[in-house]
Tab-separated table of C-alpha atoms in Angstrom:
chain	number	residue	atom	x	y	z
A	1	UNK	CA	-118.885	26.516	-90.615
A	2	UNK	CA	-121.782	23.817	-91.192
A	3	UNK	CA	-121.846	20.932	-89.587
A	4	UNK	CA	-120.485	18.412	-91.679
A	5	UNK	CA	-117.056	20.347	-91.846
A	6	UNK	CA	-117.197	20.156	-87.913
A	7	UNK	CA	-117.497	16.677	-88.452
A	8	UNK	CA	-114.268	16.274	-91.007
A	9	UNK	CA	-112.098	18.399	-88.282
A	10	UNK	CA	-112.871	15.878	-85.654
A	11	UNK	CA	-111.936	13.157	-87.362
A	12	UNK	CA	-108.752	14.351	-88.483
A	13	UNK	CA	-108.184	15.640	-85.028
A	14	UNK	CA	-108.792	11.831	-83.860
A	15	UNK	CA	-106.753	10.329	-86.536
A	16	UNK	CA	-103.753	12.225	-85.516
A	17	UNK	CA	-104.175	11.771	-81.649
A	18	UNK	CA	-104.561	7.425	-82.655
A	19	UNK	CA	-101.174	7.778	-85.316
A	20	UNK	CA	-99.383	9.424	-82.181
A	21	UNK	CA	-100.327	7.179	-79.479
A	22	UNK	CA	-99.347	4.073	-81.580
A	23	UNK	CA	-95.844	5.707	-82.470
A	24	UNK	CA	-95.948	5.623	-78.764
A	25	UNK	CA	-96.773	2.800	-78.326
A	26	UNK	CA	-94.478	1.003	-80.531
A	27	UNK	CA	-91.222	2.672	-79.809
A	28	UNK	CA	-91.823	2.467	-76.033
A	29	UNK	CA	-93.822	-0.582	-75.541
A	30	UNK	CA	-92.873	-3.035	-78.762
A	31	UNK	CA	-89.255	-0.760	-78.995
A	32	UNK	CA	-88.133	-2.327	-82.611
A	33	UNK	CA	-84.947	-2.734	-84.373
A	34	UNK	CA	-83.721	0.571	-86.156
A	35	UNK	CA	-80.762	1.459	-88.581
A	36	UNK	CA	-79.109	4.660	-88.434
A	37	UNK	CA	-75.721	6.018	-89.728
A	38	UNK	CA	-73.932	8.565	-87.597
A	39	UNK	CA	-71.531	10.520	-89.470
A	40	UNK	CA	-68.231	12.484	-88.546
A	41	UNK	CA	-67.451	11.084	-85.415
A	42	UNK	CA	-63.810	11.610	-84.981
A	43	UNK	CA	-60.807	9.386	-85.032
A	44	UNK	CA	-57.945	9.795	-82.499
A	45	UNK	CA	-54.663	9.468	-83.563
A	46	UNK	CA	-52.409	7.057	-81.167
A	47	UNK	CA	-48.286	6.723	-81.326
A	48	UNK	CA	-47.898	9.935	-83.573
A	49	UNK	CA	-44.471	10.202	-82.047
A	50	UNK	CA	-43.796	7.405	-84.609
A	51	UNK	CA	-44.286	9.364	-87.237
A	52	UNK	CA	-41.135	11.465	-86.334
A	53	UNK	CA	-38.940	8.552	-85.876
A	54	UNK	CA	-39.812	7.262	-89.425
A	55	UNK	CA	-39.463	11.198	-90.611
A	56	UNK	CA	-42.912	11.323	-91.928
A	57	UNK	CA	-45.135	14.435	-91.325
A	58	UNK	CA	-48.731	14.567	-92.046
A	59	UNK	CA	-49.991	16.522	-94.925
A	60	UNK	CA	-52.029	19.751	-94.238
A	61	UNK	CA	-52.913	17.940	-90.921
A	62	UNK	CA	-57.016	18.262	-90.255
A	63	UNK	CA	-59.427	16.422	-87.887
A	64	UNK	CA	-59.891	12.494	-88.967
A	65	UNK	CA	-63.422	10.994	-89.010
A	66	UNK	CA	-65.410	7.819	-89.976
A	67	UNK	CA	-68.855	7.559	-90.409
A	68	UNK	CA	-70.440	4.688	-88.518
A	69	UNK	CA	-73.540	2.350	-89.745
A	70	UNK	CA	-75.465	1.513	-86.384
A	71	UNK	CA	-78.722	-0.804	-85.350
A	72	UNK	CA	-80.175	-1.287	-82.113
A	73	UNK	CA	-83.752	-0.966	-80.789
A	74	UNK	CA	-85.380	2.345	-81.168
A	75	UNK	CA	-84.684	3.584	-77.604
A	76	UNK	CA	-81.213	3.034	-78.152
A	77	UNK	CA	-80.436	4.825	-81.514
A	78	UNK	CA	-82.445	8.120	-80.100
A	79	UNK	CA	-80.094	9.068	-77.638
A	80	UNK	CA	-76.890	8.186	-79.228
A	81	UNK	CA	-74.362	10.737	-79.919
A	82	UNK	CA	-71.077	11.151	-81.334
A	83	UNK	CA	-69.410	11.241	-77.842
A	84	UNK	CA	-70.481	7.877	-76.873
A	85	UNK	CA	-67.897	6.243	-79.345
A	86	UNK	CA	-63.953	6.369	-78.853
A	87	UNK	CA	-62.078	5.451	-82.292
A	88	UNK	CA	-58.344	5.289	-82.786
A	89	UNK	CA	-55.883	4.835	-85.332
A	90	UNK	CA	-53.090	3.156	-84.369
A	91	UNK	CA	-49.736	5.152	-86.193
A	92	UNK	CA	-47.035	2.844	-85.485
A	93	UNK	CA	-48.779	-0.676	-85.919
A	94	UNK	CA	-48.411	-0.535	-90.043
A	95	UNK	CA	-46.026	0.474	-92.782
A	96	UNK	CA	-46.312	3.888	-94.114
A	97	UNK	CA	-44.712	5.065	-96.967
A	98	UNK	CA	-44.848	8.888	-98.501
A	99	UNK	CA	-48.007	9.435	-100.080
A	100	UNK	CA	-51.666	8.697	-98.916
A	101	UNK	CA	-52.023	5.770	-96.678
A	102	UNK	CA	-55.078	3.652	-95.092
A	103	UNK	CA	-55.235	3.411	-91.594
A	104	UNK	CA	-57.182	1.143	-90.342
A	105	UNK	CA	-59.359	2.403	-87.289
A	106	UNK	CA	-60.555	0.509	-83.746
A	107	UNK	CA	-63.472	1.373	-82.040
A	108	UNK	CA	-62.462	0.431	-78.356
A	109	UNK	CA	-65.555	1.831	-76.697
A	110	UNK	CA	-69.614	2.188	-77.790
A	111	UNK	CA	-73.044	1.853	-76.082
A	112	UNK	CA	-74.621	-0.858	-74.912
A	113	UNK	CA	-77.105	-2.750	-77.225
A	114	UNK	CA	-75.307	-1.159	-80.309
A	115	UNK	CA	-74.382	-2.859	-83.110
A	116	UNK	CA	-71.653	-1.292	-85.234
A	117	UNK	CA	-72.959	-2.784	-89.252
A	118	UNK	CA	-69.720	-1.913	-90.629
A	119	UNK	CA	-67.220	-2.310	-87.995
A	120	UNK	CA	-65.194	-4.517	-90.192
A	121	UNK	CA	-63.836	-1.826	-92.784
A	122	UNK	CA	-63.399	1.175	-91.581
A	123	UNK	CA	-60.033	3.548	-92.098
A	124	UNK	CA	-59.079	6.571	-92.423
A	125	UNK	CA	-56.510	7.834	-95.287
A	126	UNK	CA	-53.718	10.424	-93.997
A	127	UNK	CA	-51.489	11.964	-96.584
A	128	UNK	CA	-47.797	11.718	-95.440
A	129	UNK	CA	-44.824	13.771	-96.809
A	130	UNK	CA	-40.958	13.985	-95.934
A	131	UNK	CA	-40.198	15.348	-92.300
A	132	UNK	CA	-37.689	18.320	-92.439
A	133	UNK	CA	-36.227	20.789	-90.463
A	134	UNK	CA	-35.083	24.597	-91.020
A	135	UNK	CA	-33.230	27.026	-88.723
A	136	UNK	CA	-34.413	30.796	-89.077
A	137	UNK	CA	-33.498	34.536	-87.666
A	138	UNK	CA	-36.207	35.928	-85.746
A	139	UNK	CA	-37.010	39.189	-86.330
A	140	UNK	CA	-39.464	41.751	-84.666
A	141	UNK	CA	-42.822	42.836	-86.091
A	142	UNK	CA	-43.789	44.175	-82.846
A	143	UNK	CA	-45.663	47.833	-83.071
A	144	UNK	CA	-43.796	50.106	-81.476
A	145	UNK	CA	-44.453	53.811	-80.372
A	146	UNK	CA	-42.523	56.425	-78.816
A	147	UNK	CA	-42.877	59.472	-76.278
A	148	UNK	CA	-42.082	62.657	-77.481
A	149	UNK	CA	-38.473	62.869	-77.772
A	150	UNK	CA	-37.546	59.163	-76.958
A	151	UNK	CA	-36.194	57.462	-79.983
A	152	UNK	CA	-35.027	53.997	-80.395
A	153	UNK	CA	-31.603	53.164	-79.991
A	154	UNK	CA	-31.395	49.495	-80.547
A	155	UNK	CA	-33.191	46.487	-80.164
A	156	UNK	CA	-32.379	43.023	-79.463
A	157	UNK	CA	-33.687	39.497	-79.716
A	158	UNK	CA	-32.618	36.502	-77.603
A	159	UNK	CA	-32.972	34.091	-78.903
A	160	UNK	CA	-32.570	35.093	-81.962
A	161	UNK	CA	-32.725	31.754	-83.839
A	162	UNK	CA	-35.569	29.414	-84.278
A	163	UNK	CA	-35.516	25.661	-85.590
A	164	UNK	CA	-39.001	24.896	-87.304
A	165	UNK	CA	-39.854	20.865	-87.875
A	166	UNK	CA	-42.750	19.299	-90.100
A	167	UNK	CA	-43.595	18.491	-93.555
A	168	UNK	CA	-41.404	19.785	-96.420
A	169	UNK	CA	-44.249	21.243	-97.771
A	170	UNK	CA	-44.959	23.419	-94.770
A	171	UNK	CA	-41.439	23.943	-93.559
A	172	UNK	CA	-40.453	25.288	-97.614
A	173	UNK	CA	-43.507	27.868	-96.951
A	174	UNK	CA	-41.671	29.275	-93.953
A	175	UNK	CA	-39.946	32.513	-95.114
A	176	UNK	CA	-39.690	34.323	-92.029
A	177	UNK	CA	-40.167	33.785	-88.010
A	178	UNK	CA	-41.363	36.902	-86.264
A	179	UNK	CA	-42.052	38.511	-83.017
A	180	UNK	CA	-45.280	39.921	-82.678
A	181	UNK	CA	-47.168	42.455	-79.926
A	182	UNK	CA	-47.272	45.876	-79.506
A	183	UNK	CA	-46.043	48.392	-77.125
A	184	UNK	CA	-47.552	52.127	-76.883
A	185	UNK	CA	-46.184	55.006	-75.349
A	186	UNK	CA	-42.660	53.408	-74.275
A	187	UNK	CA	-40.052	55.695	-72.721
A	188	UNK	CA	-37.679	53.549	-70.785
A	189	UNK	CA	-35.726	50.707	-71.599
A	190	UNK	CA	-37.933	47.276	-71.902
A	191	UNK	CA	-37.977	43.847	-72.591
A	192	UNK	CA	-40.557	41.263	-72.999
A	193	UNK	CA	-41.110	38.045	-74.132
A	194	UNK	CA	-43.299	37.931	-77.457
A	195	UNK	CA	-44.869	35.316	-79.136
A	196	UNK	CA	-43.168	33.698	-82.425
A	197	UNK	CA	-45.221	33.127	-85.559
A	198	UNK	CA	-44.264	31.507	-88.597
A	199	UNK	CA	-45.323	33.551	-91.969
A	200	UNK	CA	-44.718	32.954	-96.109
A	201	UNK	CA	-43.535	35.424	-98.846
A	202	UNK	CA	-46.839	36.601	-98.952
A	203	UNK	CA	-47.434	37.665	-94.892
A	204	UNK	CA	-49.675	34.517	-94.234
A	205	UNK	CA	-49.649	32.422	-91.176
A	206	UNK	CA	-48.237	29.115	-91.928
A	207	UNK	CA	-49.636	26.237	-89.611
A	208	UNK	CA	-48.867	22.138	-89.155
A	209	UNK	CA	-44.980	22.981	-88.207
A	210	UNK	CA	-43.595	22.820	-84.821
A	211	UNK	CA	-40.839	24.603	-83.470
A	212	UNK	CA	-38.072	24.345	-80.316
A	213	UNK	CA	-38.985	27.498	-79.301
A	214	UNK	CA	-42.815	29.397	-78.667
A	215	UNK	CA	-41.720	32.856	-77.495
A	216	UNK	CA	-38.500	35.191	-77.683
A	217	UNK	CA	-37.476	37.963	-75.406
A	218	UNK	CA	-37.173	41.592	-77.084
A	219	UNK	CA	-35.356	44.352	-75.414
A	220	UNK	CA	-35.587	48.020	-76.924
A	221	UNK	CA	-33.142	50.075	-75.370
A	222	UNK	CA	-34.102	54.214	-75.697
A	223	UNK	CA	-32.472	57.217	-75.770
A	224	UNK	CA	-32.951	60.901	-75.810
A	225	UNK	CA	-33.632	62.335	-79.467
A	226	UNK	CA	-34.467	65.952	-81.342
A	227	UNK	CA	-34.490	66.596	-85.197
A	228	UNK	CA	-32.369	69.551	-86.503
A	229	UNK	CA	-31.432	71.112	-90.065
A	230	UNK	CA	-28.069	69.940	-91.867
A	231	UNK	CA	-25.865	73.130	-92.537
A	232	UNK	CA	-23.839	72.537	-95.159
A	233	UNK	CA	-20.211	74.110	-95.334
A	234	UNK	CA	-17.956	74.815	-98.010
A	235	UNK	CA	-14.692	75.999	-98.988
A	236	UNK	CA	-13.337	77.236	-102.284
A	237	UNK	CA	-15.143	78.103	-105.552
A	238	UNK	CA	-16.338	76.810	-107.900
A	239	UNK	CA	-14.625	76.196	-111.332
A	240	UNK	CA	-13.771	79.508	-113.691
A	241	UNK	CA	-16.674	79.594	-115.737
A	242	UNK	CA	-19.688	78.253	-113.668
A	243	UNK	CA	-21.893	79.528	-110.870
A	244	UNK	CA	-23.738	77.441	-107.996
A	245	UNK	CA	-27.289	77.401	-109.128
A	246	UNK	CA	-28.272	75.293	-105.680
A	247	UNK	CA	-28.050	72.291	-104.095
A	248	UNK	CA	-29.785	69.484	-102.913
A	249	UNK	CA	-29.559	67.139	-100.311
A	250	UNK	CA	-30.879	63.852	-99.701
A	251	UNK	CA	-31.930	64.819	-95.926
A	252	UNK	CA	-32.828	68.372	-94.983
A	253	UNK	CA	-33.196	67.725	-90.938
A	254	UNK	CA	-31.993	64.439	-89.406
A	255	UNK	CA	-32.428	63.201	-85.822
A	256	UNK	CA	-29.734	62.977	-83.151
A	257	UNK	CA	-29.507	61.248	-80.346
A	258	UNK	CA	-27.930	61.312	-76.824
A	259	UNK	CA	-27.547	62.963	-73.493
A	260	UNK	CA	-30.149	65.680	-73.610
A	261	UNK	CA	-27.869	68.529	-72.207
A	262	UNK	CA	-25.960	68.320	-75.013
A	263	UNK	CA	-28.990	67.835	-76.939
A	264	UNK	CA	-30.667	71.347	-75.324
A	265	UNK	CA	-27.845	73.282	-77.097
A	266	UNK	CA	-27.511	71.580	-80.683
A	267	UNK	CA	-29.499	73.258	-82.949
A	268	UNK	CA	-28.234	71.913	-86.345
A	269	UNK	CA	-25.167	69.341	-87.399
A	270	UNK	CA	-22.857	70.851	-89.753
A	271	UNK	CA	-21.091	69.173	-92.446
A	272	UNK	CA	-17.684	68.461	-93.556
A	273	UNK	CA	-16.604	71.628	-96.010
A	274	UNK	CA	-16.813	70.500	-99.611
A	275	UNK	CA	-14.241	71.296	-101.543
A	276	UNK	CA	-16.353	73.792	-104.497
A	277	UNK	CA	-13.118	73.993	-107.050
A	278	UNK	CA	-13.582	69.974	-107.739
A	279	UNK	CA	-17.293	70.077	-108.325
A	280	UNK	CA	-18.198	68.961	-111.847
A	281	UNK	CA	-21.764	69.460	-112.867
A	282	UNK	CA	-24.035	68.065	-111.436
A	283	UNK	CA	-21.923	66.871	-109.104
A	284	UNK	CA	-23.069	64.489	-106.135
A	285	UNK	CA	-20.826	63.543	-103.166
A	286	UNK	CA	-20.959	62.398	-100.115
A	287	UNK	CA	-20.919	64.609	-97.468
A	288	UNK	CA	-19.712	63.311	-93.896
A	289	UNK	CA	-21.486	65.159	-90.971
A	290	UNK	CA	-19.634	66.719	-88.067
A	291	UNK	CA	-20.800	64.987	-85.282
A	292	UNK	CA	-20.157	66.818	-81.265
A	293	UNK	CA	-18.905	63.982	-79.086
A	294	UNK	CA	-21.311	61.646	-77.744
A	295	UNK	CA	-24.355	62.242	-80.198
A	296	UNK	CA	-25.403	59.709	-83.238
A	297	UNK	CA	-27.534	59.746	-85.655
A	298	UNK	CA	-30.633	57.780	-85.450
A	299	UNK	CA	-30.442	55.583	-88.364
A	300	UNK	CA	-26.849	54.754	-88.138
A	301	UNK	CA	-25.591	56.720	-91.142
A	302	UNK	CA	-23.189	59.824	-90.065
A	303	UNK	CA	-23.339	61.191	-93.683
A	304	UNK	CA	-25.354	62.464	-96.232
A	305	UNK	CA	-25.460	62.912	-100.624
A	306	UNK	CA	-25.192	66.441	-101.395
A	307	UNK	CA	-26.505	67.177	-105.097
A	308	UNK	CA	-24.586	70.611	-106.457
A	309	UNK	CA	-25.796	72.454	-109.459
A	310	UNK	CA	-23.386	74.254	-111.655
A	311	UNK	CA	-24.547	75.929	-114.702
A	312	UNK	CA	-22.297	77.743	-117.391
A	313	UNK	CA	-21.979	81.370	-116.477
A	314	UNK	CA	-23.534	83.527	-119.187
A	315	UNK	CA	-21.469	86.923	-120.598
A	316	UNK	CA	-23.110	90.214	-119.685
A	317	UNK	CA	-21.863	93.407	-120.969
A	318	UNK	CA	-20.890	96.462	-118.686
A	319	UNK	CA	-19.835	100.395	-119.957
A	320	UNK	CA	-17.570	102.300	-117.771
A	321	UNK	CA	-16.893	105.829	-118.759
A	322	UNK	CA	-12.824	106.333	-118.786
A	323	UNK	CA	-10.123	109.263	-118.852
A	324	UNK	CA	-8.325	109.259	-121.815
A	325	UNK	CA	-4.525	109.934	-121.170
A	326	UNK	CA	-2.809	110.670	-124.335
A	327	UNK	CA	1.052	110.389	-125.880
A	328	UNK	CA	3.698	111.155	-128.658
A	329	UNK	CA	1.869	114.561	-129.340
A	330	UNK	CA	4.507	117.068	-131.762
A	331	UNK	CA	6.291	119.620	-129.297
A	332	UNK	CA	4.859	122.071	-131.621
A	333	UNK	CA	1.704	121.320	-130.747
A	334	UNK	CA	-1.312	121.207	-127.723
A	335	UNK	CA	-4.350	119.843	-126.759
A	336	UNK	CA	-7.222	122.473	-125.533
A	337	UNK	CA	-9.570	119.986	-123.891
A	338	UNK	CA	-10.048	120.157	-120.596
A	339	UNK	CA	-9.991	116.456	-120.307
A	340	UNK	CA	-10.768	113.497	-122.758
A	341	UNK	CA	-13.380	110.893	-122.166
A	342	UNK	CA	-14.053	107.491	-123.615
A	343	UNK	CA	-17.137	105.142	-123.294
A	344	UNK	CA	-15.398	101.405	-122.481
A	345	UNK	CA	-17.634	98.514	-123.215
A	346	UNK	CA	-16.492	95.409	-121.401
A	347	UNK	CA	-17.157	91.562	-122.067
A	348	UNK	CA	-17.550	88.585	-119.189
A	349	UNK	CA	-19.664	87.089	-116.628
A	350	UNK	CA	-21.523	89.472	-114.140
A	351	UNK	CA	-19.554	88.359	-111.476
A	352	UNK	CA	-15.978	89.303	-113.052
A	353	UNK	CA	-17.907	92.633	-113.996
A	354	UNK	CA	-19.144	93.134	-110.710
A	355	UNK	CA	-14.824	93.486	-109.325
A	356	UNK	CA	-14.216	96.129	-112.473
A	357	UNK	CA	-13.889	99.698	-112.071
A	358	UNK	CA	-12.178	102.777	-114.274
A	359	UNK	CA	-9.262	102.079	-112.416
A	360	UNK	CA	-8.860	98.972	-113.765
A	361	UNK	CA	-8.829	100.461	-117.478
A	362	UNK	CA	-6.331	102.070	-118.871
A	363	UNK	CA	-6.951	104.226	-121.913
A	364	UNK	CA	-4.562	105.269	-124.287
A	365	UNK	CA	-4.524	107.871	-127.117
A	366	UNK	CA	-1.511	107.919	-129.430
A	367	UNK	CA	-1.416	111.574	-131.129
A	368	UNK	CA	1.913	110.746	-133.102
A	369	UNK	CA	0.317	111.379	-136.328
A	370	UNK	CA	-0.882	114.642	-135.998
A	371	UNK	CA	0.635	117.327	-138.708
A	372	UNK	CA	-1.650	120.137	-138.739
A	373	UNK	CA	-4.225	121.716	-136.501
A	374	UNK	CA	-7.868	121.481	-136.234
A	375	UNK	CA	-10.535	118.946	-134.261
A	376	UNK	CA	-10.240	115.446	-135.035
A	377	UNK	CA	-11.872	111.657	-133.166
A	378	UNK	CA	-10.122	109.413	-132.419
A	379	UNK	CA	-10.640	105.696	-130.884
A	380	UNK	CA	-7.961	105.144	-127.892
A	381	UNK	CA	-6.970	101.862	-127.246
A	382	UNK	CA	-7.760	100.395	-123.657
A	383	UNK	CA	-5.981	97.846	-122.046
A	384	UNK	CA	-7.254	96.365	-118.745
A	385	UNK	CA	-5.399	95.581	-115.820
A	386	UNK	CA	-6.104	93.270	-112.729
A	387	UNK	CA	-8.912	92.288	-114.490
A	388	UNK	CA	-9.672	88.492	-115.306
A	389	UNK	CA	-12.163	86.438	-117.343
A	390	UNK	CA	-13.419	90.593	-118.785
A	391	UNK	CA	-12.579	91.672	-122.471
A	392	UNK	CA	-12.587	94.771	-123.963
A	393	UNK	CA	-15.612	94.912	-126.531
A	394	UNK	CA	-15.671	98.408	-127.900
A	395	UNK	CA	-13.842	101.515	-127.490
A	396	UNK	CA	-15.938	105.010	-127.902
A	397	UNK	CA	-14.607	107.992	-130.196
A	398	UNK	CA	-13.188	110.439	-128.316
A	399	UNK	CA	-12.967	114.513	-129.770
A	400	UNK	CA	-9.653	116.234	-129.658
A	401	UNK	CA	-9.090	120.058	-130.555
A	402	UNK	CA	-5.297	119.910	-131.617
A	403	UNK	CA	-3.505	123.816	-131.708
A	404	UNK	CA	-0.192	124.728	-132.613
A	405	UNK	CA	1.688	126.196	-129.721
A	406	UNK	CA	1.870	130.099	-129.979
């Protein structure tokens, strides 16, 4: 660096040092007059309580503020802040009316060697509405959580009515009042007193409404519990022509409650026997459950739907090999088998098959016809006895040697 850029530094340097020392100078020494405007410095709100007796609420209620135009020596308007000034608006020195009114404002305290430029027309505007009221049914939102085995038996809120008050607008929000809080682990009974908060149709906190109450006491009373398989029971059968293909039901286990030594030894809840011969198709009925004395269910309902699926039994087929007996042979004559034999084929559903045996078939050869000797076949006729929902569906030939006596 040359010399006469040394020389350009210093003078700046000394310019700057000269600039600083007569700021100084005149805001210490000659300490001039100075405008400044302070903003957001916040209104109080006096005689609200008026507001109720004229059933007015304010809308969407938020902080009030004015902004204030001040002058004053130089000193002065450095060190004021928003603190130093008290402002109130007055809510029961004008008439108010629903809708947005102007309140005029009073500024009852400020520094010293302040003036306030616009102290003349200052106000505020505050939105008022209708003031209503609305009585709601608490309910609880509190989180609870169980020990193993300890179930909830009821639960109970006193009080377990709320009256909400502030602007229609608010108070319509309000669709429910609920307890909130959480309990972990609980397995005696309890009670507590929970806060209350005030939500809308879609879960969000509505605010600017006051209520009679803050905080509601919730007891949960608990019982022993245990979760065992529904057994269902039956009686008859079902209608000629069907089979049970199944059955649903809408719960598979449900939980019990009560003492637990009668709770040790239950290991499923049987149900009421349904009646099978009234089933239709498809049928679904309600099935009540056999409850042993002193035990509940744990939501409250002692039955369950049963779902039963009939389908049309399909005709099988089934051959049984018979004796053939045989009748109204000619005196003159004599059969030389050792024994006849006929193939029966029978008709009907597998389970009227499954009950059929030869001695349920009677098979009958009528020889009344026969005039000469030799070896003939005949078809017998069989006729079935004891035997229901089965047809005869074919008879087999059978081979008889016919001789004439000698």
């Amino acid at each position: 660096m040359d010399k006469s850029e040394n020389g350009t530094l210093i003078v700046k340097i000394i310019c700057l040092l000269l600039s600083v020392v007569l700021w100084l100078y005149i805001s210490n020494v000659e300490n001039p007059l100075r405008t400044y405007e302070l903003k957001g410095i916040p209104v109080e709100l006096t005689n609200e309580d008026s507001l109720v007796d004229s059933k007015f609420a304010i809308v969407n209620k938020q902080p009030f503020t004015v902004d204030l135009k001040l002058e004053g020596p130089s000193s002065e308007i450095l060190k004021v802040k928003k603190e130093d000034f008290k402002i109130v608006a007055d809510m029961s020195a004008y008439a108010l009316k629903v809708g947005e009114n102007t309140i005029p404002v009073q500024i009852t305290s400020y520094p010293e060697n302040i003036t306030i430029k616009n102290n003349g027309m200052l106000g505020i505007k505050v939105n008022l509405e209708e003031l209503t009221q609305k009585e709601l049914t608490i309910s609880s939102k509190v989180k609870v959580t169980y020990k193993e085995n300890i179930y909830e038996k009821e639960q109970n809120i006193n009080p377990n009515t709320v009256t909400i008050t502030g602007g229609k607008s608010s108070v319509d929000k309000v669709t429910e009042a609920i307890l909130t809080g959480e309990e972990k682990d609980v397995d005696k009974n309890k009670q507590g007193d929970y806060n209350i908060q005030f939500i809308d149709s879609f879960g969000n906190a509505v605010s600017n409404i006051e209520s009679n109450i803050k905080t509601a006491k919730l007891s949960i009373t608990v019982t022993n519990g245990k979760t065992v398989p529904v057994n269902v029971k039956t009686t008859g059968n079902v209608p000629q022509g069907f089979v049970l293909d199944g059955y649903e039901l809408s719960k598979n286990n449900v939980t019990v409650l009560g003492d637990s030594q009668v709770l040790n030894k239950l290991e499923s809840i049987d149900t009421e026997a349904v009646d099978m011969s009234s089933l239709q198709p498809d049928s679904e009925v309600d099935v009540k459950l056999n409850l042993p004395e002193g035990i509940s269910i744990s939501d409250g309902e002692a039955s369950i739907k049963a779902k039963f699926k009939l389908k049309k039994e399909e005709n099988t087929t089934k051959n049984i090999e018979c004796n053939v007996q045989y009748k109204n042979l000619s005196d003159i004559f004599l059969v030389t088998n050792q024994s006849l034999v006929s193939n029966v084929k029978l008709s009907g559903t597998q389970e009227a098959l499954d009950k059929i045996s030869s001695q349920n078939i009677s098979v009958i050869l009528d020889l009344a016809n026969v005039k000469e000797e030799g070896t003939f076949d005949y078809t017998p006729q069989a006729t079935l006895v004891n035997a229901n929902n089965v047809t005869v569906s074919d008879v087999g030939t059978v081979s008889v040697t016919i001789k004439k006596k000698g």
